[in-house]
Amino acid sequence: MSFSIPHNAPNFVSNQRANEDVYWGSARRPYPNGRANHGIGSGLNDLFENKSLPMYKDKPYSYAVSRRQAPWYKRSGVWLVFGVLSLLNFYLFWTYLRPSVQATVEDDYGSTITWNWLKKAGDTAVNWELRREAVKDAFKLSWDGYANHAWGMDEYHPITKSGKQMTPTGMGWIIVDALDTLMIMNLTSRLSHAREWISTSLDYNQDYEVNTFETTIRMLGGLLSAHYLSTEFPNMAPLSDDDVGKPGEDLYLEKAADLADRLLGAFDTQSGVPLASVNLKTMKGVASHDDGGASSTAEAASLQLEFKYLAMLMGEKLYWQKAEKVIEVIDNNGMQDGLLPIFIHADQGTFQGYNIRLGSRGDSYYEYLIKQYLQTSKEEPVYLELWDEALAGVRKHLITYSKLAHFTVLGERQDGLLNKLTPKMDHLVCFMPGTIALGATDGRPLTEAKKSADWTQKHVDEMELAKELTKTCWGMYKAMSTGLAPEITHFEIEDPPQMYRHGPLSSLDTDFSDFHGDSVQWRKDYIIKSQDSHNLQRPETVESLFYMWRITGDVLYREWGWEMFKSFVEYSGVEEGGGFTSLLNANKIPPTLKDNMESFWLAETLKYFYLLFSPTELLPLDTIVINTEAHIFPRFKLQRGLTTGWTRKPRDANGRITEEERDKLPTAVSDAPNVAEKPTVRRLRVVEATSHAERDGKGRLVTENESKGKAKSFAG
């Protein structure tokens, strides 16, 4: 009988060959245009099912072990019969009774990639260690694809097997961002390769503008996390060249300090709020080329964990002072209920526009409030006060419920707090449930937190909100054909909306059943627009699953994470050693691939999966804080002369800065109207004055000041 080579047969020449051999035994149908339908992902996913291992490395198909016994007429004696029966018993035991079987190959680093056949149908026990190893293998596959095809590059395109630099000689965007994941997963040989590149090739003295925020959270955060883990946990991927007294002992810290000094130029503004970009060579800040030159609120206010930890390490107060000044300036605007517009003028320190949301450009400001409080071991209560105020504002103004299943929705106020609620959630918003749970418990297990003297009904309500929001975020995945969430989700809600302040609702009991079923009413609450159906390998939902599992101990969050991981493996894998890629359209099967691996796939998403399936003793939450790029920092006491250098201005009964204190503020702040209320009042007056009110390009009413071309800069 003839044997035809499959269209998507593995590359028998590539040095990734050893990795591929594991997967092709269960490869499936081809993609259109010749790409494998699920690429490597298909093969990997099959390893989670009850299938046979390939017998021969060179065969692209599986060959199950034969079940035939030798014919009776070929038996040579009793011993032969005994041998056959023994082999049969051995086969039956390993096939049906043993809970898992391994397929192992050697990779390019001399270690092994092991894909395990996990729980068989009917098994009740789950081996979380094996699931964690599956995540590690996915990381290895992604890292090795990058190392083979784009080593040292800032961007990696898995399908075309190519890379690209973001700056003239590269930032180490992928390598530095993944350092602490390599350590946590104990991937010593790969870490050694990365460390060698950092030591010999990484140079930040480049005449190029970089984003202040992204460079801080990914590069500075990555280097600081690597320093922390390598010094405090020497058995994590141990390397001798970073031991005490060795020349490379402070490599990560030295690189971090050099980079931080270059980033400081972004803070050299009249207000102290950093500019959007900075030139690494000249060390001068650069205003945003968009958005009227304004900085993103989240970007300006999400640099504090990194610079404050570096200040503690180096004993350099300047890092601390620059970082905390930003929060003081923001708070002096006196924004209503702690909710901020998403743009801020760096020079004036006042806000631009009315758009309030916890998605893009707003998200990590709120995240860093509670994490700053925890970072300094709860010795800076001002940040807890800011967090509590903001969370109360979220419940009052932004939380609503879907129409049918009553899913909890964290919406947006795109035109100020007194205007219409938009029932839209970026995937980025899904950081919030985990952060709420962290704030309610300080990272302690829920059973322990409940026993503390400071546990109140407020914390009970916060945990319930965290659980409901997590369920909503998980539903984003279940609503998609691939099981991978879209970038943005809209929701069907009541008109007028049922708000949290009207009385919280619990979602209807649903197991997120079959997507295609006629009775799946919950699915109608999720509105997925075609332009929002891409999946960028984002981590926010698995991040919250990790926090919720650690804090509540409910295994449901682990199971949701496992389903999510399998969907990534199934639909985002790339053949021929490419690794995994983003999706242009995650709402059709097969999905449309994007040909880009985000650095946070290695730095965040896979790290959170790994920690979700790990024992809780690994990096206990009440001893660390995790930055918005999933880099690990320690909690520490205020020391070395570092202390909170500011206090909040006195507020009146409505939470607004008193008139006496406002008179002491800079003119730009004290003269600005309240962004949450005044725009709405002015708009109503325009409507009352004329039925032909001027509108902007989006059909929104334009205020008198705007129509005269005056700058829109508002505060409270």
XYZ file of C-alpha atoms in Angstrom, residues 66-639:
574
model
C -0.120 -3.812 18.217
C -2.708 -5.719 20.186
C -2.302 -8.951 18.224
C -0.961 -12.018 19.961
C 1.197 -14.513 18.096
C -0.882 -17.242 16.375
C -1.083 -20.465 18.334
C 0.679 -22.392 15.601
C 3.758 -20.135 15.898
C 4.173 -20.625 19.622
C 7.386 -22.393 20.540
C 6.380 -23.363 24.044
C 4.950 -22.460 27.361
C 7.568 -19.752 27.978
C 6.558 -17.992 24.789
C 2.893 -18.036 25.856
C 3.898 -16.714 29.258
C 5.957 -13.940 27.639
C 3.116 -12.858 25.371
C 0.637 -12.770 28.258
C 3.113 -10.796 30.342
C 3.574 -8.274 27.560
C -0.201 -8.025 27.130
C -0.690 -7.412 30.841
C 2.062 -4.825 30.787
C 0.415 -3.090 27.830
C -3.043 -3.088 29.439
C -1.663 -1.667 32.654
C 0.169 1.179 30.958
C -2.678 1.914 28.577
C -5.701 1.781 30.870
C -4.605 1.876 34.498
C -1.704 4.304 34.720
C -3.041 7.875 35.069
C -0.582 9.517 32.689
C 2.073 8.657 30.135
C 4.894 10.888 28.985
C 6.318 11.723 25.602
C 9.789 13.178 25.998
C 12.329 14.588 23.568
C 15.562 16.498 23.961
C 15.521 20.153 22.957
C 18.213 22.448 21.604
C 19.367 23.379 25.119
C 20.085 19.799 26.126
C 17.070 19.575 28.443
C 13.752 17.931 27.691
C 10.352 18.976 26.478
C 7.809 16.620 27.982
C 4.183 16.589 26.920
C 2.135 14.462 29.251
C -1.030 12.574 28.519
C -3.111 13.866 31.322
C -6.390 12.797 32.845
C -8.166 10.014 30.978
C -11.916 9.904 30.580
C -13.505 8.787 33.816
C -10.570 9.731 36.029
C -11.425 11.861 39.046
C -7.918 12.849 40.143
C -6.187 15.752 38.426
C -2.417 15.979 38.396
C -1.743 19.711 38.607
C 1.989 19.170 38.506
C 1.665 17.621 35.063
C -0.544 20.480 33.926
C 2.058 22.908 35.161
C 4.690 21.036 33.163
C 2.514 21.365 30.066
C 2.632 25.149 30.530
C 6.393 25.013 30.900
C 6.628 23.056 27.655
C 4.519 25.656 25.880
C 6.934 28.284 27.146
C 9.902 26.238 25.937
C 8.343 25.901 22.524
C 7.710 29.653 22.284
C 11.137 30.594 23.606
C 12.964 28.137 21.376
C 11.104 29.349 18.308
C 12.187 32.886 19.139
C 15.753 31.809 19.931
C 16.070 29.916 16.647
C 14.528 32.512 14.365
C 14.787 35.984 15.943
C 17.300 35.877 18.788
C 18.056 39.325 20.192
C 15.209 40.951 18.266
C 12.477 42.970 19.974
C 9.667 41.520 17.879
C 9.055 37.920 16.850
C 6.797 36.726 14.041
C 6.271 32.974 14.493
C 4.658 32.193 11.134
C 7.259 33.861 8.927
C 10.016 32.906 11.391
C 11.384 36.435 11.444
C 12.127 39.248 13.862
C 12.528 43.010 14.011
C 14.207 45.587 16.216
C 12.282 48.456 17.802
C 15.432 50.547 18.308
C 18.757 50.643 16.392
C 20.412 47.858 18.407
C 17.439 46.442 20.260
C 15.946 46.793 23.740
C 15.927 43.151 24.767
C 12.146 43.501 24.666
C 11.417 39.778 24.687
C 14.531 38.536 26.490
C 14.402 40.918 29.457
C 10.629 40.645 29.778
C 10.881 36.853 30.128
C 13.833 36.661 32.537
C 11.849 36.032 35.706
C 9.622 33.480 33.957
C 12.760 31.547 33.034
C 13.793 31.627 36.684
C 10.407 30.630 38.084
C 10.229 27.717 35.633
C 13.828 26.747 36.507
C 14.988 26.856 32.875
C 18.666 27.264 33.673
C 20.228 26.741 30.236
C 17.860 29.181 28.569
C 18.422 31.707 31.363
C 22.176 31.397 30.873
C 21.737 32.136 27.165
C 19.613 35.194 27.972
C 22.003 36.455 30.622
C 24.944 36.179 28.242
C 23.079 38.330 25.691
C 22.263 40.939 28.338
C 25.887 41.032 29.475
C 27.418 41.341 26.012
C 24.782 42.931 23.764
C 22.287 45.008 25.744
C 23.107 48.719 25.606
C 20.460 51.362 26.329
C 22.629 54.253 25.107
C 20.645 54.643 21.881
C 19.473 57.836 20.182
C 15.861 56.777 20.015
C 12.504 57.646 21.589
C 10.847 54.896 23.624
C 7.558 54.783 25.485
C 8.177 55.731 29.110
C 5.540 53.425 30.567
C 6.135 50.306 28.485
C 9.898 50.549 28.942
C 9.464 50.941 32.689
C 7.051 48.078 33.316
C 8.684 45.605 30.892
C 12.412 46.392 30.861
C 13.021 48.087 34.210
C 10.494 45.804 35.859
C 11.986 42.720 34.229
C 15.529 43.559 35.339
C 14.461 44.358 38.897
C 12.438 41.166 39.173
C 15.380 39.145 37.871
C 17.598 40.776 40.489
C 15.125 39.986 43.257
C 14.570 36.354 42.333
C 18.246 35.618 41.641
C 19.320 37.020 45.014
C 16.465 35.912 47.268
C 15.828 32.528 45.624
C 19.268 31.288 44.542
C 17.910 27.821 43.799
C 15.648 29.156 41.044
C 17.527 28.382 37.843
C 20.854 28.764 39.683
C 23.804 30.255 37.779
C 27.266 30.604 39.243
C 28.139 33.913 37.574
C 25.579 35.842 39.638
C 26.743 34.447 42.970
C 27.920 36.801 45.709
C 31.380 38.116 44.938
C 31.291 37.144 41.265
C 31.792 39.846 38.591
C 28.222 39.396 37.358
C 26.601 39.569 40.788
C 24.855 42.899 40.125
C 24.362 42.643 36.356
C 20.580 43.018 36.473
C 20.677 45.848 39.015
C 23.363 47.753 37.111
C 21.396 47.541 33.882
C 18.236 48.604 35.739
C 19.901 51.666 37.275
C 21.352 52.715 33.919
C 17.950 52.442 32.266
C 16.167 54.248 35.119
C 18.561 57.192 34.898
C 17.681 57.543 31.217
C 13.960 57.350 31.929
C 14.098 60.076 34.585
C 14.210 62.721 31.857
C 10.535 62.031 31.148
C 9.672 63.426 34.614
C 11.325 66.800 33.947
C 8.072 68.718 33.441
C 6.587 71.706 35.221
C 4.120 69.514 37.112
C 6.275 66.417 37.566
C 3.881 64.249 35.534
C 6.036 62.308 33.043
C 5.902 62.765 29.299
C 4.774 59.858 27.147
C 8.230 59.114 25.695
C 11.903 59.688 26.395
C 15.053 59.679 24.266
C 17.375 57.108 25.793
C 20.577 58.849 24.687
C 19.740 62.492 25.402
C 17.626 61.526 28.435
C 15.032 64.125 27.475
C 11.298 63.565 27.659
C 9.128 63.776 24.557
C 5.429 64.648 24.564
C 2.994 62.291 22.886
C 2.696 62.796 19.137
C -1.031 62.113 19.496
C -3.817 63.090 21.892
C -2.824 66.750 21.893
C 0.482 65.912 23.543
C -1.219 64.576 26.670
C 0.092 61.571 28.540
C -2.038 58.546 29.266
C -3.201 58.576 32.883
C -2.426 54.893 33.384
C 1.014 55.276 31.841
C 1.936 58.304 33.935
C 0.677 56.731 37.149
C 1.973 53.164 36.738
C 5.713 53.690 37.206
C 5.710 53.784 40.980
C 6.314 50.154 41.969
C 9.407 49.999 39.782
C 11.037 53.293 40.757
C 10.230 52.912 44.454
C 11.722 49.417 44.593
C 14.840 50.657 42.804
C 15.063 53.549 45.277
C 14.997 51.082 48.149
C 17.707 48.940 46.572
C 19.990 51.832 45.664
C 19.229 54.156 48.562
C 18.511 56.855 45.970
C 15.666 59.139 47.077
C 15.357 60.823 43.677
C 13.729 57.735 42.136
C 11.193 57.663 44.978
C 10.434 61.376 44.886
C 9.910 61.476 41.120
C 7.514 58.542 41.236
C 5.345 59.593 44.170
C 5.108 63.226 42.995
C 2.913 62.009 40.126
C 0.286 60.638 42.498
C 0.312 63.832 44.558
C -0.321 65.955 41.455
C -3.135 63.655 40.339
C -4.791 63.691 43.740
C -4.574 67.473 43.972
C -7.004 67.603 41.047
C -9.633 66.408 43.514
C -11.445 64.153 41.090
C -14.936 63.065 42.078
C -15.155 59.624 43.682
C -11.558 58.819 42.775
C -12.286 58.213 39.079
C -9.985 59.857 36.533
C -10.183 60.803 32.855
C -7.738 58.806 30.755
C -5.503 61.705 29.605
C -3.442 64.161 31.629
C -1.353 67.169 30.557
C 2.202 66.620 31.763
C 3.105 70.325 31.971
C -0.039 71.509 33.754
C -0.797 68.365 35.730
C -4.495 68.635 34.794
C -6.777 66.243 32.970
C -7.888 66.376 29.368
C -11.368 65.330 28.307
C -14.065 63.397 30.126
C -13.524 59.747 29.236
C -13.417 57.581 32.365
C -12.701 53.876 32.052
C -10.683 51.078 33.605
C -9.629 49.673 30.240
C -6.830 51.018 28.069
C -5.167 54.223 29.314
C -6.918 54.015 32.670
C -6.383 50.530 34.054
C -3.098 50.291 35.916
C -3.466 53.612 37.769
C -6.060 51.878 39.947
C -4.035 48.665 40.127
C -0.983 50.513 41.446
C -2.890 52.270 44.231
C -3.487 49.128 46.269
C -0.170 47.602 45.236
C 1.793 50.634 46.462
C 0.068 50.202 49.822
C 1.075 46.538 49.939
C 4.585 47.099 48.532
C 5.659 49.112 51.565
C 4.054 46.644 53.963
C 0.967 48.804 54.567
C 3.069 51.656 55.979
C 1.653 54.206 53.505
C -2.082 54.297 54.275
C -2.702 57.136 51.831
C -2.663 54.605 48.992
C -5.254 52.399 50.697
C -7.426 55.489 51.120
C -7.097 56.295 47.413
C -7.890 52.699 46.465
C -10.963 52.498 48.688
C -12.244 55.783 47.297
C -11.732 54.679 43.702
C -13.322 51.257 44.242
C -16.359 52.894 45.847
C -16.535 55.146 42.786
C -16.403 52.130 40.481
C -19.316 50.499 42.313
C -21.327 53.720 42.260
C -20.774 54.830 38.658
C -19.438 51.960 36.535
C -20.901 48.620 37.684
C -24.054 47.459 35.905
C -25.576 44.112 34.886
C -26.324 42.294 31.653
C -29.937 41.955 30.617
C -30.541 38.198 30.625
C -28.041 36.446 32.877
C -27.189 39.446 35.105
C -23.455 39.202 34.494
C -21.585 41.964 36.312
C -20.297 44.539 33.810
C -17.649 47.179 34.551
C -18.565 49.815 31.989
C -17.259 53.202 30.848
C -18.373 56.821 31.211
C -17.023 58.223 27.977
C -18.525 61.702 28.507
C -18.186 62.128 32.257
C -19.789 60.589 35.316
C -23.212 62.141 34.818
C -23.552 61.051 31.221
C -24.444 57.744 29.605
C -22.844 54.494 30.703
C -21.290 52.494 27.866
C -21.555 48.706 28.548
C -18.121 47.926 27.097
C -15.218 46.043 28.641
C -11.731 45.854 27.207
C -10.065 42.552 28.009
C -7.618 44.733 29.934
C -10.377 45.378 32.510
C -10.172 41.738 33.583
C -7.227 42.568 35.830
C -9.764 44.128 38.172
C -11.390 41.116 39.881
C -8.040 39.713 40.963
C -6.930 43.130 42.168
C -10.145 43.603 44.140
C -9.600 40.250 45.858
C -5.984 41.188 46.571
C -7.091 44.457 48.139
C -9.782 42.821 50.246
C -7.480 40.185 51.729
C -3.966 41.686 51.444
C -3.124 38.525 49.513
C -3.906 36.197 52.419
C -6.088 33.113 51.964
C -9.726 34.060 52.405
C -10.165 31.713 55.365
C -7.340 33.502 57.163
C -8.445 37.008 56.167
C -11.938 36.398 57.556
C -10.473 35.713 60.993
C -8.707 39.059 61.206
C -10.116 41.818 63.410
C -10.374 44.274 60.493
C -12.599 42.017 58.335
C -15.920 43.766 57.673
C -18.985 43.553 55.449
C -17.147 45.861 53.041
C -14.607 43.113 52.401
C -17.352 40.522 51.982
C -18.994 42.695 49.334
C -15.673 43.237 47.572
C -14.998 39.511 47.364
C -18.466 38.920 45.937
C -17.841 41.618 43.323
C -14.500 40.010 42.463
C -16.155 36.605 41.969
C -18.885 38.003 39.718
C -16.453 40.015 37.589
C -14.225 36.952 37.185
C -17.217 35.008 35.915
C -17.987 37.759 33.391
C -14.406 37.684 32.117
C -14.478 33.895 31.802
C -17.688 34.229 29.819
C -15.787 36.336 27.277
C -13.771 33.217 26.480
C -16.726 30.856 26.414
C -18.643 33.176 24.076
C -15.985 32.781 21.352
C -15.739 29.952 18.837
C -12.104 29.226 19.733
C -12.584 29.670 23.467
C -10.203 32.669 23.354
C -11.528 36.073 24.379
C -11.860 39.075 22.070
C -9.986 42.313 22.666
C -13.227 44.160 23.460
C -16.664 42.937 24.529
C -19.932 44.872 24.606
C -22.939 43.770 26.650
C -26.707 43.787 26.329
C -28.071 45.737 29.308
C -31.355 47.213 30.464
C -32.355 50.747 29.492
C -31.976 52.502 31.850
C -29.247 50.289 33.257
C -29.566 48.458 36.550
C -26.637 49.856 38.538
C -24.789 48.373 41.492
C -25.918 51.304 43.629
C -29.529 50.273 42.975
C -28.770 46.945 44.598
C -26.199 44.325 43.544
C -27.362 41.353 41.465
C -25.943 37.865 41.271
C -25.541 36.252 37.884
C -27.859 33.416 36.992
C -26.502 29.941 37.515
C -24.869 28.892 34.246
C -22.183 26.426 33.353
C -21.462 28.293 30.102
C -22.915 25.407 28.146
C -22.692 24.660 24.449
C -22.015 27.782 22.389
C -24.360 26.657 19.620
C -27.299 25.527 21.727
C -30.664 27.206 21.112
C -31.246 27.562 24.838
C -27.969 29.332 25.543
C -29.517 32.572 26.733
C -26.384 33.813 28.476
C -24.582 34.057 25.130
C -26.978 36.798 24.001
C -25.619 39.094 26.705
C -22.211 39.130 24.995
C -21.902 41.338 21.900
C -18.732 40.627 19.926
C -18.110 43.061 17.092
C -16.049 41.862 14.135
C -13.410 44.581 14.603
C -12.924 43.488 18.220
C -12.613 39.725 17.705
C -8.813 39.569 17.719
C -6.925 37.875 20.544
C -3.489 39.213 21.474
C -2.545 36.477 23.979
C -3.454 38.843 26.826
C -2.967 37.771 30.463
C -5.564 39.709 32.449
C -8.153 36.965 32.901
C -5.702 34.222 33.828
C -4.081 36.801 36.131
C -7.374 37.147 37.983
C -7.890 33.374 37.960
C -4.503 33.058 39.651
C -5.391 35.580 42.367
C -8.845 34.093 42.885
C -7.458 30.563 43.206
C -4.744 31.604 45.636
C -7.146 33.638 47.758
C -10.361 31.565 47.718
C -8.921 28.077 47.212
C -11.781 27.299 44.816
C -10.482 24.773 42.269
C -13.015 26.062 39.744
C -10.594 28.871 38.852
C -7.864 26.344 38.106
C -10.215 24.348 35.894
C -11.208 27.472 33.962
C -7.515 28.228 33.532
C -6.855 24.751 32.181
C -9.644 25.107 29.629
C -8.231 28.454 28.585
C -4.715 27.069 28.241
C -5.925 24.212 26.080
C -7.649 26.702 23.777
C -4.411 28.645 23.381
C -2.594 25.425 22.567
C -5.281 24.261 20.154
C -5.761 27.421 18.140
C -2.680 29.642 18.405
C 0.076 27.109 17.781
C 2.349 27.522 14.753
C 3.881 24.613 12.883
C 7.567 23.972 12.216
C 8.865 25.162 15.561
C 7.313 28.622 15.423
C 5.714 28.563 18.848
C 2.452 30.458 19.386
C 0.947 33.546 17.794
C -1.770 36.153 18.245
C -5.052 35.778 16.367
C -6.649 38.308 14.026
C -10.014 36.590 14.394
C -10.613 34.280 17.330
C -14.322 33.875 16.606
C -14.066 31.413 13.732
C -12.539 27.981 13.263
C -9.907 27.808 12.003
C -8.951 31.240 13.324
C -7.122 33.851 11.273
C -3.563 34.136 12.545
C -1.770 37.447 13.153
C 1.897 36.371 12.975
C 3.068 38.105 16.118
C 4.054 36.839 19.550
C 3.624 39.508 22.194
C 6.386 39.692 24.794
C 3.742 39.445 27.513
C 2.837 35.947 26.266
C 6.107 34.837 27.900
C 6.291 37.467 30.641
C 2.698 37.316 31.856
C 0.263 34.875 30.297
C 2.305 31.693 30.552
C 3.750 32.803 33.894
C 0.274 33.178 35.386
C -0.785 29.797 33.979
C 2.315 28.248 35.548
C 1.671 29.874 38.935
C -2.035 28.961 38.755
C -1.111 25.270 38.510
C 1.761 25.491 41.031
C 1.670 24.855 44.775
C 0.634 27.930 46.762
C 3.987 27.870 48.541
C 5.648 29.180 45.399
C 5.842 32.973 45.828
C 3.116 33.457 48.476
C 0.978 36.490 47.679
C 1.356 38.065 51.108
C 5.134 38.399 50.644
C 5.281 39.965 47.164
C 3.688 42.469 44.824
C 3.417 41.815 41.104
C 3.699 44.724 38.706
C 1.375 45.261 35.759
C 3.705 43.209 33.521
C 3.707 40.293 36.020
C 7.197 41.045 37.326
C 7.776 40.000 40.927
C 8.914 42.479 43.599
C 9.228 41.964 47.361
C 7.243 43.750 49.998
C 9.498 45.838 52.201
C 9.410 48.221 55.149
C 10.081 51.931 54.704
C 13.812 52.313 55.209
